[in-house]
Amino acid sequence: MARPRLLLVEDDPGLSELLEFRFQAEGYEVVCTADGDDALLLAAETPPDLVILDWMIEGTSGIEVCRRLRREQATAHVPIIMLTAREAEDDRVRGLDTGADDYVTKPFSPRELLARVSAVLRRVRPALAGESLSVGDIVLDPVAHSVERRGKALHLGPTEFRLLKFFMESPRRVFSRSQLLDGVWGTGSEIEERTVDVHIRRLRKAIEIDDSDDPIRTVRAAGYALEPVGG
């Protein structure tokens, strides 16, 4: 199973280093920056599984970074946990209204933040906890390595299984070919982007059943998404 990828946006070098160390020790891949503009570029290049975002950072403010991430299709559904020294209720409400999924007030213990991140990821990506995924009429069990559609067992190759699981972890989200290559084959893969199209065709054929719509949506000039159908 791929390691969850975190984007940590924190301008306190000591805290950033501590959190990076703690999260890496727990099996996370961590990308760090202290700058809001840089954070937006990093998120656009490779959307993370979760963003830990400080309110007061260099460049574009944390609250504006949150707002822009929510506006972009590729990051609209990426969970965001905001960090801030602000304690006023109005500030917490503003952060949540802007699109943050959770809010942690400084000072906090790394253990608390680890628990918050784990809880959010379990909610949005159940496969990280070994739980079954269900999108529409498709059910995938990552532990048993099985897939069913309307109760009928489907037989997928290993790459198609990984591809389907990746889609099911973020239903409706549109992924470009390069994002699918990074997420399914691994960052830095030498495989050509057109290979993605071949495996998409194989996946479509493997999950096709009578009297049911194709759940894989092709988005012109953008990529592919998995839509819930028949659920």
Short mmCIF file of C-alpha atoms in Angstrom, two decimals:
data_model
loop_
_atom_site.label_atom_id
_atom_site.label_comp_id
_atom_site.label_asym_id
_atom_site.label_seq_id
_atom_site.Cartn_x
_atom_site.Cartn_y
_atom_site.Cartn_z
CA MET A 1 0.00 0.00 0.00
CA ALA A 2 1.35 3.44 -0.93
CA ARG A 3 2.42 5.66 1.92
CA PRO A 4 0.04 8.57 2.61
CA ARG A 5 1.56 11.78 1.26
CA LEU A 6 1.38 14.86 3.47
CA LEU A 7 2.05 18.44 2.46
CA LEU A 8 3.27 20.30 5.57
CA VAL A 9 3.11 24.10 5.32
CA GLU A 10 4.76 25.55 8.43
CA ASP A 11 7.16 28.49 8.74
CA ASP A 12 8.56 27.58 12.18
CA PRO A 13 11.71 25.60 11.24
CA GLY A 14 11.91 23.78 14.57
CA LEU A 15 8.26 22.71 14.53
CA SER A 16 8.41 21.77 10.85
CA GLU A 17 11.47 19.57 11.42
CA LEU A 18 9.87 17.91 14.44
CA LEU A 19 6.60 17.17 12.63
CA GLU A 20 8.41 15.91 9.54
CA PHE A 21 10.42 13.50 11.69
CA ARG A 22 7.38 12.25 13.63
CA PHE A 23 5.22 11.70 10.56
CA GLN A 24 7.99 9.98 8.62
CA ALA A 25 8.53 7.68 11.60
CA GLU A 26 4.84 6.75 11.35
CA GLY A 27 5.19 5.79 7.69
CA TYR A 28 4.07 9.01 5.98
CA GLU A 29 5.74 10.64 3.01
CA VAL A 30 6.19 14.31 3.95
CA VAL A 31 6.80 17.32 1.69
CA CYS A 32 7.57 20.54 3.56
CA THR A 33 7.47 24.22 2.71
CA ALA A 34 7.25 27.47 4.66
CA ASP A 35 5.75 29.48 1.82
CA GLY A 36 2.10 29.67 0.77
CA ASP A 37 2.85 30.27 -2.91
CA ASP A 38 5.20 27.28 -2.96
CA ALA A 39 2.53 25.18 -1.24
CA LEU A 40 0.04 25.93 -4.03
CA LEU A 41 2.58 24.91 -6.69
CA LEU A 42 3.48 21.67 -4.87
CA ALA A 43 -0.19 20.75 -4.42
CA ALA A 44 -0.92 21.42 -8.09
CA GLU A 45 2.03 19.33 -9.28
CA THR A 46 1.23 16.30 -7.11
CA PRO A 47 -1.95 16.56 -5.02
CA PRO A 48 -1.22 15.23 -1.52
CA ASP A 49 -3.44 12.95 0.54
CA LEU A 50 -3.69 15.63 3.24
CA VAL A 51 -2.45 19.18 3.87
CA ILE A 52 -1.27 20.41 7.27
CA LEU A 53 -1.47 24.18 6.88
CA ASP A 54 -0.31 26.90 9.26
CA TRP A 55 -2.43 30.07 9.27
CA MET A 56 0.50 32.52 9.47
CA ILE A 57 3.05 31.67 6.77
CA GLU A 58 5.24 33.46 4.25
CA GLY A 59 3.79 34.57 0.93
CA THR A 60 0.11 33.77 0.45
CA SER A 61 -1.60 33.36 3.82
CA GLY A 62 -2.73 29.97 5.08
CA ILE A 63 -6.40 30.93 4.92
CA GLU A 64 -6.00 32.01 1.27
CA VAL A 65 -4.07 28.83 0.43
CA CYS A 66 -6.97 26.85 1.89
CA ARG A 67 -9.46 28.83 -0.17
CA ARG A 68 -7.51 28.34 -3.42
CA LEU A 69 -6.99 24.62 -2.84
CA ARG A 70 -10.75 24.25 -2.50
CA ARG A 71 -11.31 26.10 -5.78
CA GLU A 72 -9.05 23.83 -7.85
CA GLN A 73 -10.53 20.60 -9.18
CA ALA A 74 -7.41 18.54 -8.42
CA THR A 75 -7.30 19.57 -4.74
CA ALA A 76 -10.95 20.36 -4.00
CA HIS A 77 -11.40 17.14 -2.00
CA VAL A 78 -7.97 16.97 -0.34
CA PRO A 79 -8.44 17.18 3.46
CA ILE A 80 -6.87 20.19 5.18
CA ILE A 81 -5.93 20.54 8.85
CA MET A 82 -5.11 24.11 9.87
CA LEU A 83 -2.56 25.01 12.54
CA THR A 84 -2.72 28.37 14.27
CA ALA A 85 -1.94 30.27 17.44
CA ARG A 86 -5.25 32.08 17.04
CA GLU A 87 -7.69 31.01 19.74
CA ALA A 88 -10.71 33.20 19.03
CA GLU A 89 -13.84 31.30 18.05
CA ASP A 90 -14.37 33.60 15.05
CA ASP A 91 -10.98 32.57 13.64
CA ARG A 92 -11.75 28.87 14.06
CA VAL A 93 -15.10 29.32 12.35
CA ARG A 94 -13.48 31.30 9.54
CA GLY A 95 -10.94 28.53 8.96
CA LEU A 96 -13.60 25.85 8.84
CA ASP A 97 -15.88 27.94 6.64
CA THR A 98 -13.02 28.41 4.18
CA GLY A 99 -12.83 24.66 3.74
CA ALA A 100 -10.56 23.27 6.46
CA ASP A 101 -11.54 19.81 7.72
CA ASP A 102 -10.05 20.27 11.18
CA TYR A 103 -8.38 22.93 13.29
CA VAL A 104 -5.51 22.53 15.80
CA THR A 105 -4.53 25.43 18.05
CA LYS A 106 -0.90 25.95 19.05
CA PRO A 107 0.68 24.82 21.25
CA PHE A 108 -0.21 21.20 20.60
CA SER A 109 1.50 17.84 20.99
CA PRO A 110 2.71 16.01 17.86
CA ARG A 111 0.84 12.99 19.20
CA GLU A 112 -2.44 14.92 19.05
CA LEU A 113 -1.79 16.03 15.48
CA LEU A 114 -0.89 12.48 14.46
CA ALA A 115 -4.21 11.31 15.86
CA ARG A 116 -6.12 14.06 14.04
CA VAL A 117 -4.43 13.26 10.72
CA SER A 118 -5.08 9.55 11.15
CA ALA A 119 -8.74 10.17 11.94
CA VAL A 120 -9.26 12.42 8.90
CA LEU A 121 -7.53 9.98 6.56
CA ARG A 122 -9.57 7.06 7.86
CA ARG A 123 -12.67 9.08 7.05
CA VAL A 124 -11.67 10.03 3.51
CA ARG A 125 -9.48 7.05 2.58
CA PRO A 126 -10.71 3.94 4.39
CA ALA A 127 -8.21 1.72 2.58
CA LEU A 128 -5.45 3.25 4.70
CA ALA A 129 -7.02 1.47 7.67
CA GLY A 130 -7.54 -1.76 5.75
CA GLU A 131 -11.28 -1.17 5.45
CA SER A 132 -13.36 -2.03 2.40
CA LEU A 133 -14.01 0.67 -0.15
CA SER A 134 -17.44 1.15 -1.68
CA VAL A 135 -18.26 3.44 -4.60
CA GLY A 136 -21.66 3.03 -6.20
CA ASP A 137 -22.17 -0.68 -6.86
CA ILE A 138 -18.45 -1.56 -6.63
CA VAL A 139 -16.92 -2.92 -3.41
CA LEU A 140 -13.16 -3.42 -3.05
CA ASP A 141 -11.55 -5.24 -0.12
CA PRO A 142 -7.85 -4.25 0.04
CA VAL A 143 -7.02 -6.97 2.57
CA ALA A 144 -8.71 -9.88 0.77
CA HIS A 145 -7.62 -8.31 -2.54
CA SER A 146 -11.10 -8.84 -3.98
CA VAL A 147 -13.56 -6.75 -5.99
CA GLU A 148 -17.30 -7.23 -6.37
CA ARG A 149 -19.91 -5.41 -8.42
CA ARG A 150 -23.54 -6.00 -7.55
CA GLY A 151 -22.40 -9.05 -5.60
CA LYS A 152 -20.57 -10.53 -8.58
CA ALA A 153 -16.87 -11.27 -8.11
CA LEU A 154 -14.66 -9.48 -10.62
CA HIS A 155 -11.23 -10.64 -11.75
CA LEU A 156 -8.69 -7.85 -12.14
CA GLY A 157 -4.99 -7.94 -12.89
CA PRO A 158 -2.67 -6.49 -10.23
CA THR A 159 -2.23 -3.16 -12.02
CA GLU A 160 -5.95 -2.79 -12.68
CA PHE A 161 -6.62 -3.58 -9.00
CA ARG A 162 -4.22 -0.85 -7.86
CA LEU A 163 -5.71 1.56 -10.40
CA LEU A 164 -9.27 0.88 -9.24
CA LYS A 165 -8.29 1.21 -5.58
CA PHE A 166 -6.60 4.54 -6.31
CA PHE A 167 -9.75 5.81 -8.02
CA MET A 168 -12.02 4.52 -5.24
CA GLU A 169 -10.02 6.33 -2.58
CA SER A 170 -11.02 9.63 -4.22
CA PRO A 171 -14.31 9.13 -6.09
CA ARG A 172 -15.35 11.86 -8.55
CA ARG A 173 -11.89 13.42 -8.42
CA VAL A 174 -10.32 13.90 -11.85
CA PHE A 175 -6.76 12.59 -12.17
CA SER A 176 -4.42 13.43 -15.00
CA ARG A 177 -2.37 10.66 -16.59
CA SER A 178 0.77 11.87 -14.83
CA GLN A 179 -1.03 11.85 -11.46
CA LEU A 180 -2.22 8.31 -12.10
CA LEU A 181 1.31 7.26 -13.00
CA ASP A 182 2.65 8.72 -9.75
CA GLY A 183 -0.16 7.29 -7.63
CA VAL A 184 -0.36 3.79 -9.13
CA TRP A 185 3.07 3.09 -10.61
CA GLY A 186 5.09 5.33 -8.27
CA THR A 187 6.79 8.72 -8.48
CA GLY A 188 9.57 8.74 -11.04
CA SER A 189 8.17 5.83 -13.02
CA GLU A 190 9.66 5.43 -16.51
CA ILE A 191 6.34 4.20 -17.90
CA GLU A 192 4.86 6.39 -20.65
CA GLU A 193 1.61 8.24 -20.02
CA ARG A 194 -0.15 6.45 -22.89
CA THR A 195 0.25 3.23 -20.88
CA VAL A 196 -2.38 4.64 -18.52
CA ASP A 197 -4.92 4.60 -21.35
CA VAL A 198 -4.21 0.91 -21.98
CA HIS A 199 -4.84 0.00 -18.34
CA ILE A 200 -7.94 2.19 -18.20
CA ARG A 201 -9.36 0.19 -21.11
CA ARG A 202 -8.49 -3.07 -19.35
CA LEU A 203 -10.06 -1.84 -16.12
CA ARG A 204 -13.23 -0.79 -17.92
CA LYS A 205 -13.51 -4.24 -19.46
CA ALA A 206 -12.82 -6.01 -16.15
CA ILE A 207 -15.53 -4.15 -14.21
CA GLU A 208 -18.12 -4.19 -16.99
CA ILE A 209 -21.31 -6.10 -16.20
CA ASP A 210 -24.64 -6.34 -17.98
CA ASP A 211 -27.18 -3.52 -17.59
CA SER A 212 -24.77 -1.24 -15.74
CA ASP A 213 -23.19 2.06 -16.74
CA ASP A 214 -19.45 2.61 -17.12
CA PRO A 215 -18.28 4.29 -13.88
CA ILE A 216 -15.03 5.57 -15.38
CA ARG A 217 -15.48 9.04 -16.82
CA THR A 218 -13.09 10.45 -19.40
CA VAL A 219 -12.58 14.18 -18.97
CA ARG A 220 -11.29 15.70 -22.18
CA ALA A 221 -7.84 17.30 -21.84
CA ALA A 222 -7.85 16.53 -18.10
CA GLY A 223 -7.83 12.80 -17.38
CA TYR A 224 -10.13 10.27 -15.74
CA ALA A 225 -12.47 10.02 -12.75
CA LEU A 226 -14.49 7.26 -11.09
CA GLU A 227 -18.19 8.07 -10.67
CA PRO A 228 -20.59 6.20 -8.37
CA VAL A 229 -23.17 4.34 -10.45
CA GLY A 230 -25.82 1.80 -9.57
CA GLY A 231 -25.39 2.10 -5.81
#
